[in-house]
Short mmCIF file of N, CA and C in Angstrom, two decimals:
data_model
loop_
_atom_site.label_atom_id
_atom_site.label_comp_id
_atom_site.label_asym_id
_atom_site.label_seq_id
_atom_site.Cartn_x
_atom_site.Cartn_y
_atom_site.Cartn_z
N GLN A 1 46.33 42.07 119.25
CA GLN A 1 47.45 42.00 120.15
C GLN A 1 48.34 43.22 119.94
N VAL A 2 48.84 43.76 121.04
CA VAL A 2 49.70 44.93 121.01
C VAL A 2 51.07 44.53 121.52
N GLN A 3 52.08 44.94 120.78
CA GLN A 3 53.45 44.77 121.23
C GLN A 3 54.05 46.15 121.51
N LEU A 4 54.75 46.26 122.62
CA LEU A 4 55.35 47.52 123.03
C LEU A 4 56.83 47.30 123.31
N VAL A 5 57.64 48.18 122.78
CA VAL A 5 59.07 48.14 123.02
C VAL A 5 59.49 49.48 123.60
N ASP A 6 59.87 49.50 124.87
CA ASP A 6 60.29 50.74 125.49
C ASP A 6 61.80 50.79 125.60
N SER A 7 62.33 51.98 125.54
CA SER A 7 63.77 52.17 125.52
C SER A 7 64.11 53.57 125.98
N GLY A 8 65.39 53.84 126.13
CA GLY A 8 65.87 55.17 126.46
C GLY A 8 66.37 55.33 127.87
N GLY A 9 66.18 54.33 128.72
CA GLY A 9 66.67 54.43 130.09
C GLY A 9 68.18 54.45 130.14
N ALA A 10 68.70 55.09 131.17
CA ALA A 10 70.13 55.23 131.33
C ALA A 10 70.44 55.67 132.75
N SER A 11 71.72 55.75 133.06
CA SER A 11 72.18 56.29 134.32
C SER A 11 72.58 57.74 134.10
N VAL A 12 71.98 58.65 134.87
CA VAL A 12 72.24 60.08 134.71
C VAL A 12 72.47 60.72 136.07
N GLN A 13 73.04 61.91 136.05
CA GLN A 13 73.24 62.68 137.27
C GLN A 13 71.97 63.43 137.64
N ALA A 14 71.80 63.69 138.93
CA ALA A 14 70.67 64.48 139.38
C ALA A 14 70.64 65.82 138.64
N GLY A 15 69.44 66.22 138.23
CA GLY A 15 69.29 67.43 137.46
C GLY A 15 69.33 67.22 135.96
N GLY A 16 69.71 66.03 135.53
CA GLY A 16 69.79 65.73 134.12
C GLY A 16 68.44 65.39 133.52
N SER A 17 68.46 65.06 132.23
CA SER A 17 67.24 64.76 131.48
C SER A 17 67.39 63.48 130.69
N LEU A 18 66.26 62.83 130.45
CA LEU A 18 66.17 61.66 129.60
C LEU A 18 64.87 61.71 128.82
N ARG A 19 64.86 61.08 127.65
CA ARG A 19 63.63 60.89 126.90
C ARG A 19 63.44 59.40 126.66
N LEU A 20 62.38 58.85 127.21
CA LEU A 20 62.04 57.46 127.01
C LEU A 20 61.14 57.33 125.79
N SER A 21 61.28 56.22 125.08
CA SER A 21 60.49 55.95 123.89
C SER A 21 59.72 54.66 124.06
N CYS A 22 58.54 54.61 123.44
CA CYS A 22 57.72 53.41 123.43
C CYS A 22 57.19 53.22 122.02
N ALA A 23 57.72 52.22 121.32
CA ALA A 23 57.27 51.90 119.98
C ALA A 23 56.18 50.86 120.05
N ALA A 24 55.03 51.15 119.43
CA ALA A 24 53.86 50.29 119.54
C ALA A 24 53.49 49.69 118.20
N SER A 25 52.98 48.47 118.23
CA SER A 25 52.38 47.85 117.07
C SER A 25 51.05 47.23 117.48
N GLY A 26 50.15 47.07 116.51
CA GLY A 26 48.83 46.56 116.80
C GLY A 26 47.76 47.60 116.50
N ASP A 27 46.52 47.15 116.45
CA ASP A 27 45.41 48.03 116.11
C ASP A 27 45.24 49.11 117.16
N ILE A 28 44.86 50.29 116.69
CA ILE A 28 44.74 51.41 117.59
C ILE A 28 43.62 51.21 118.61
N TYR A 29 42.61 50.41 118.26
CA TYR A 29 41.53 50.19 119.21
C TYR A 29 42.00 49.41 120.43
N MET A 30 43.14 48.75 120.31
CA MET A 30 43.71 48.02 121.43
C MET A 30 44.56 48.91 122.33
N ARG A 31 44.73 50.16 121.94
CA ARG A 31 45.48 51.11 122.74
C ARG A 31 44.73 52.43 122.83
N GLN A 32 43.54 52.35 123.37
CA GLN A 32 42.72 53.53 123.59
C GLN A 32 43.37 54.47 124.59
N CYS A 33 44.17 53.90 125.47
CA CYS A 33 44.91 54.65 126.46
C CYS A 33 46.33 54.11 126.51
N MET A 34 47.30 55.00 126.49
CA MET A 34 48.69 54.63 126.66
C MET A 34 49.21 55.29 127.92
N GLY A 35 50.06 54.58 128.63
CA GLY A 35 50.58 55.13 129.87
C GLY A 35 52.00 54.71 130.14
N TRP A 36 52.62 55.44 131.03
CA TRP A 36 53.92 55.10 131.57
C TRP A 36 53.76 54.83 133.06
N PHE A 37 54.35 53.73 133.49
CA PHE A 37 54.41 53.37 134.90
C PHE A 37 55.87 53.27 135.31
N ARG A 38 56.11 53.27 136.60
CA ARG A 38 57.45 53.01 137.09
C ARG A 38 57.37 52.20 138.38
N GLN A 39 58.42 51.44 138.63
CA GLN A 39 58.48 50.60 139.81
C GLN A 39 59.90 50.59 140.37
N ALA A 40 60.02 51.07 141.59
CA ALA A 40 61.29 51.04 142.30
C ALA A 40 61.35 49.77 143.15
N PRO A 41 62.55 49.31 143.48
CA PRO A 41 62.66 48.10 144.30
C PRO A 41 61.88 48.20 145.60
N GLY A 42 61.09 47.19 145.89
CA GLY A 42 60.32 47.15 147.12
C GLY A 42 59.07 47.99 147.12
N LYS A 43 58.74 48.62 145.99
CA LYS A 43 57.56 49.47 145.91
C LYS A 43 56.61 48.97 144.83
N GLU A 44 55.36 49.41 144.92
CA GLU A 44 54.36 49.06 143.92
C GLU A 44 54.61 49.81 142.62
N ARG A 45 54.15 49.20 141.52
CA ARG A 45 54.20 49.89 140.25
C ARG A 45 53.19 51.03 140.26
N GLU A 46 53.64 52.23 139.92
CA GLU A 46 52.78 53.40 139.99
C GLU A 46 52.68 54.10 138.65
N GLY A 47 51.54 54.69 138.40
CA GLY A 47 51.33 55.43 137.18
C GLY A 47 52.10 56.73 137.17
N VAL A 48 52.72 57.03 136.06
CA VAL A 48 53.49 58.26 135.87
C VAL A 48 52.71 59.27 135.04
N ALA A 49 52.20 58.82 133.90
CA ALA A 49 51.50 59.70 132.98
C ALA A 49 50.68 58.87 132.02
N SER A 50 49.69 59.49 131.38
CA SER A 50 48.85 58.78 130.43
C SER A 50 48.42 59.72 129.30
N ILE A 51 48.05 59.12 128.18
CA ILE A 51 47.56 59.89 127.04
C ILE A 51 46.46 59.10 126.35
N GLU A 52 45.36 59.78 126.03
CA GLU A 52 44.25 59.18 125.32
C GLU A 52 44.46 59.29 123.81
N VAL A 53 43.64 58.57 123.08
CA VAL A 53 43.69 58.64 121.62
C VAL A 53 43.49 60.08 121.15
N ASN A 54 42.65 60.83 121.86
CA ASN A 54 42.38 62.21 121.47
C ASN A 54 43.49 63.18 121.88
N GLY A 55 44.53 62.68 122.53
CA GLY A 55 45.66 63.50 122.90
C GLY A 55 45.64 64.06 124.30
N SER A 56 44.55 63.86 125.03
CA SER A 56 44.47 64.35 126.40
C SER A 56 45.48 63.63 127.28
N THR A 57 46.17 64.38 128.11
CA THR A 57 47.21 63.82 128.97
C THR A 57 46.92 64.08 130.43
N LYS A 58 47.46 63.22 131.27
CA LYS A 58 47.43 63.40 132.70
C LYS A 58 48.77 62.98 133.27
N TYR A 59 49.13 63.59 134.41
CA TYR A 59 50.39 63.31 135.05
C TYR A 59 50.19 63.17 136.55
N ALA A 60 51.04 62.38 137.17
CA ALA A 60 51.07 62.37 138.62
C ALA A 60 51.41 63.77 139.10
N ASP A 61 50.72 64.22 140.16
CA ASP A 61 50.89 65.59 140.62
C ASP A 61 52.34 65.93 140.92
N SER A 62 53.07 64.99 141.48
CA SER A 62 54.45 65.25 141.86
C SER A 62 55.40 65.33 140.68
N LEU A 63 54.93 64.97 139.49
CA LEU A 63 55.79 64.87 138.32
C LEU A 63 55.41 65.82 137.19
N LYS A 64 54.24 66.43 137.26
CA LYS A 64 53.71 67.15 136.11
C LYS A 64 54.56 68.35 135.70
N ASP A 65 55.33 68.90 136.61
CA ASP A 65 56.18 70.04 136.27
C ASP A 65 57.50 69.63 135.64
N ARG A 66 57.80 68.34 135.66
CA ARG A 66 59.09 67.87 135.17
C ARG A 66 58.97 66.87 134.03
N PHE A 67 57.85 66.16 133.93
CA PHE A 67 57.67 65.13 132.92
C PHE A 67 56.64 65.57 131.89
N THR A 68 56.89 65.24 130.63
CA THR A 68 55.99 65.62 129.55
C THR A 68 55.83 64.48 128.55
N LEU A 69 54.59 64.16 128.21
CA LEU A 69 54.28 63.15 127.20
C LEU A 69 54.17 63.80 125.82
N SER A 70 54.60 63.07 124.81
CA SER A 70 54.38 63.47 123.44
C SER A 70 54.29 62.21 122.59
N ARG A 71 53.85 62.35 121.34
CA ARG A 71 53.74 61.19 120.48
C ARG A 71 54.02 61.55 119.03
N ASP A 72 54.47 60.57 118.30
CA ASP A 72 54.65 60.66 116.86
C ASP A 72 53.72 59.61 116.26
N THR A 73 52.57 60.05 115.79
CA THR A 73 51.57 59.11 115.31
C THR A 73 52.04 58.35 114.07
N ALA A 74 52.82 58.99 113.22
CA ALA A 74 53.32 58.32 112.02
C ALA A 74 54.22 57.15 112.37
N LYS A 75 54.95 57.26 113.46
CA LYS A 75 55.87 56.21 113.88
C LYS A 75 55.28 55.31 114.97
N ASN A 76 54.04 55.59 115.37
CA ASN A 76 53.40 54.84 116.45
C ASN A 76 54.30 54.79 117.68
N THR A 77 54.85 55.93 118.02
CA THR A 77 55.81 56.01 119.11
C THR A 77 55.37 57.05 120.14
N LEU A 78 55.44 56.67 121.39
CA LEU A 78 55.12 57.53 122.51
C LEU A 78 56.42 57.89 123.23
N TYR A 79 56.53 59.13 123.67
CA TYR A 79 57.72 59.60 124.34
C TYR A 79 57.38 60.15 125.72
N LEU A 80 58.32 59.98 126.63
CA LEU A 80 58.23 60.60 127.94
C LEU A 80 59.51 61.40 128.17
N GLN A 81 59.38 62.72 128.13
CA GLN A 81 60.51 63.59 128.40
C GLN A 81 60.59 63.83 129.90
N MET A 82 61.73 63.54 130.48
CA MET A 82 61.92 63.67 131.92
C MET A 82 63.05 64.66 132.17
N ASN A 83 62.72 65.74 132.85
CA ASN A 83 63.68 66.79 133.14
C ASN A 83 63.89 66.92 134.65
N SER A 84 64.98 67.58 135.01
CA SER A 84 65.29 67.82 136.42
C SER A 84 65.17 66.55 137.25
N LEU A 85 65.79 65.50 136.77
CA LEU A 85 65.65 64.20 137.41
C LEU A 85 66.25 64.20 138.82
N LYS A 86 65.60 63.46 139.69
CA LYS A 86 66.00 63.34 141.08
C LYS A 86 66.31 61.88 141.40
N PRO A 87 67.12 61.63 142.43
CA PRO A 87 67.40 60.24 142.80
C PRO A 87 66.15 59.41 143.04
N GLU A 88 65.09 60.01 143.56
CA GLU A 88 63.86 59.28 143.81
C GLU A 88 63.12 58.89 142.54
N ASP A 89 63.56 59.39 141.39
CA ASP A 89 63.00 58.97 140.11
C ASP A 89 63.58 57.64 139.65
N THR A 90 64.59 57.15 140.33
CA THR A 90 65.21 55.88 139.97
C THR A 90 64.19 54.76 140.04
N ALA A 91 64.02 54.04 138.94
CA ALA A 91 63.03 52.97 138.85
C ALA A 91 63.12 52.30 137.49
N MET A 92 62.45 51.16 137.38
CA MET A 92 62.20 50.58 136.08
C MET A 92 60.95 51.24 135.52
N TYR A 93 61.04 51.75 134.32
CA TYR A 93 59.92 52.43 133.69
C TYR A 93 59.31 51.54 132.62
N TYR A 94 57.98 51.45 132.61
CA TYR A 94 57.25 50.57 131.71
C TYR A 94 56.23 51.36 130.89
N CYS A 95 56.21 51.13 129.61
CA CYS A 95 55.15 51.60 128.75
C CYS A 95 54.01 50.59 128.78
N ALA A 96 52.78 51.06 128.72
CA ALA A 96 51.63 50.17 128.79
C ALA A 96 50.50 50.69 127.91
N ALA A 97 49.65 49.76 127.45
CA ALA A 97 48.51 50.09 126.60
C ALA A 97 47.26 49.42 127.13
N SER A 98 46.14 50.12 126.98
CA SER A 98 44.85 49.61 127.42
C SER A 98 43.83 49.74 126.30
N ASN A 99 42.95 48.74 126.18
CA ASN A 99 41.83 48.82 125.25
C ASN A 99 40.56 49.29 125.93
N ILE A 100 40.67 49.76 127.15
CA ILE A 100 39.54 50.28 127.91
C ILE A 100 39.50 51.78 127.72
N VAL A 101 38.40 52.26 127.18
CA VAL A 101 38.32 53.66 126.79
C VAL A 101 38.43 54.61 127.97
N PHE A 102 38.05 54.14 129.16
CA PHE A 102 38.07 55.00 130.33
C PHE A 102 39.35 54.87 131.14
N ALA A 103 40.27 54.02 130.72
CA ALA A 103 41.46 53.74 131.53
C ALA A 103 42.25 55.00 131.85
N CYS A 104 42.38 55.90 130.89
CA CYS A 104 43.15 57.12 131.10
C CYS A 104 42.46 58.11 132.02
N ARG A 105 41.18 57.91 132.27
CA ARG A 105 40.43 58.86 133.07
C ARG A 105 40.48 58.56 134.55
N TYR A 106 41.03 57.40 134.90
CA TYR A 106 41.20 57.06 136.30
C TYR A 106 42.55 57.57 136.77
N TRP A 107 42.57 58.16 137.92
CA TRP A 107 43.82 58.54 138.54
C TRP A 107 43.74 58.32 140.04
N PRO A 108 44.69 57.57 140.59
CA PRO A 108 45.85 56.99 139.93
C PRO A 108 45.47 55.97 138.85
N LEU A 109 46.35 55.82 137.87
CA LEU A 109 46.15 54.80 136.86
C LEU A 109 46.05 53.43 137.52
N ARG A 110 45.19 52.60 136.97
CA ARG A 110 44.95 51.28 137.53
C ARG A 110 45.70 50.25 136.70
N ARG A 111 46.66 49.59 137.31
CA ARG A 111 47.51 48.64 136.61
C ARG A 111 46.72 47.57 135.89
N ALA A 112 45.64 47.11 136.51
CA ALA A 112 44.86 46.02 135.94
C ALA A 112 44.14 46.42 134.66
N ASP A 113 43.99 47.71 134.41
CA ASP A 113 43.33 48.17 133.19
C ASP A 113 44.21 48.04 131.96
N PHE A 114 45.49 47.84 132.15
CA PHE A 114 46.44 47.82 131.05
C PHE A 114 46.85 46.39 130.74
N GLY A 115 46.54 45.96 129.53
CA GLY A 115 46.76 44.57 129.16
C GLY A 115 48.05 44.30 128.42
N SER A 116 48.70 45.33 127.93
CA SER A 116 49.94 45.17 127.18
C SER A 116 51.03 46.00 127.83
N TRP A 117 52.21 45.41 127.94
CA TRP A 117 53.32 46.05 128.64
C TRP A 117 54.62 45.90 127.87
N GLY A 118 55.43 46.95 127.93
CA GLY A 118 56.79 46.84 127.45
C GLY A 118 57.64 46.06 128.43
N GLN A 119 58.85 45.76 128.03
CA GLN A 119 59.74 44.95 128.86
C GLN A 119 60.34 45.75 130.01
N GLY A 120 60.25 47.07 129.96
CA GLY A 120 60.82 47.93 130.97
C GLY A 120 62.18 48.46 130.58
N THR A 121 62.45 49.69 130.99
CA THR A 121 63.75 50.30 130.75
C THR A 121 64.19 50.99 132.03
N GLN A 122 65.42 50.74 132.43
CA GLN A 122 65.91 51.18 133.74
C GLN A 122 66.39 52.62 133.69
N VAL A 123 65.91 53.41 134.64
CA VAL A 123 66.38 54.78 134.83
C VAL A 123 67.04 54.86 136.20
N THR A 124 68.28 55.28 136.22
CA THR A 124 69.02 55.44 137.47
C THR A 124 69.54 56.86 137.55
N VAL A 125 69.19 57.55 138.64
CA VAL A 125 69.60 58.93 138.83
C VAL A 125 70.56 58.99 140.01
N ASP A 126 71.78 59.40 139.74
CA ASP A 126 72.82 59.48 140.75
C ASP A 126 72.79 60.84 141.44
N SER A 127 73.15 60.84 142.72
CA SER A 127 73.18 62.08 143.49
C SER A 127 74.30 62.99 143.01
#
């Protein structure tokens, strides 16, 4: 079983930056792929970025120039650095883990592939 605690969301002005954190517990085989999703009101949950155990990363095309994944393996923590934030980035952001080795290789990320989820952290970007 994997437990995920995501944090770092806040209300910021357009153009600002935030770093989201995801603290994970559980065996590493249960998190072969880690990802960030986001969901705005009235919209589907969409994949933002992913990272494999080997460190390979992928990003949504519209976000890759502004968002960056990193990790601290000693702390079992995943980070999402978000720069140049826009009002359309406003959403609940969720950390997720998958025990499917190929989960990170699908794009868009498939929600059903991820069995463990954080509680979500709210990001609000003001104009």
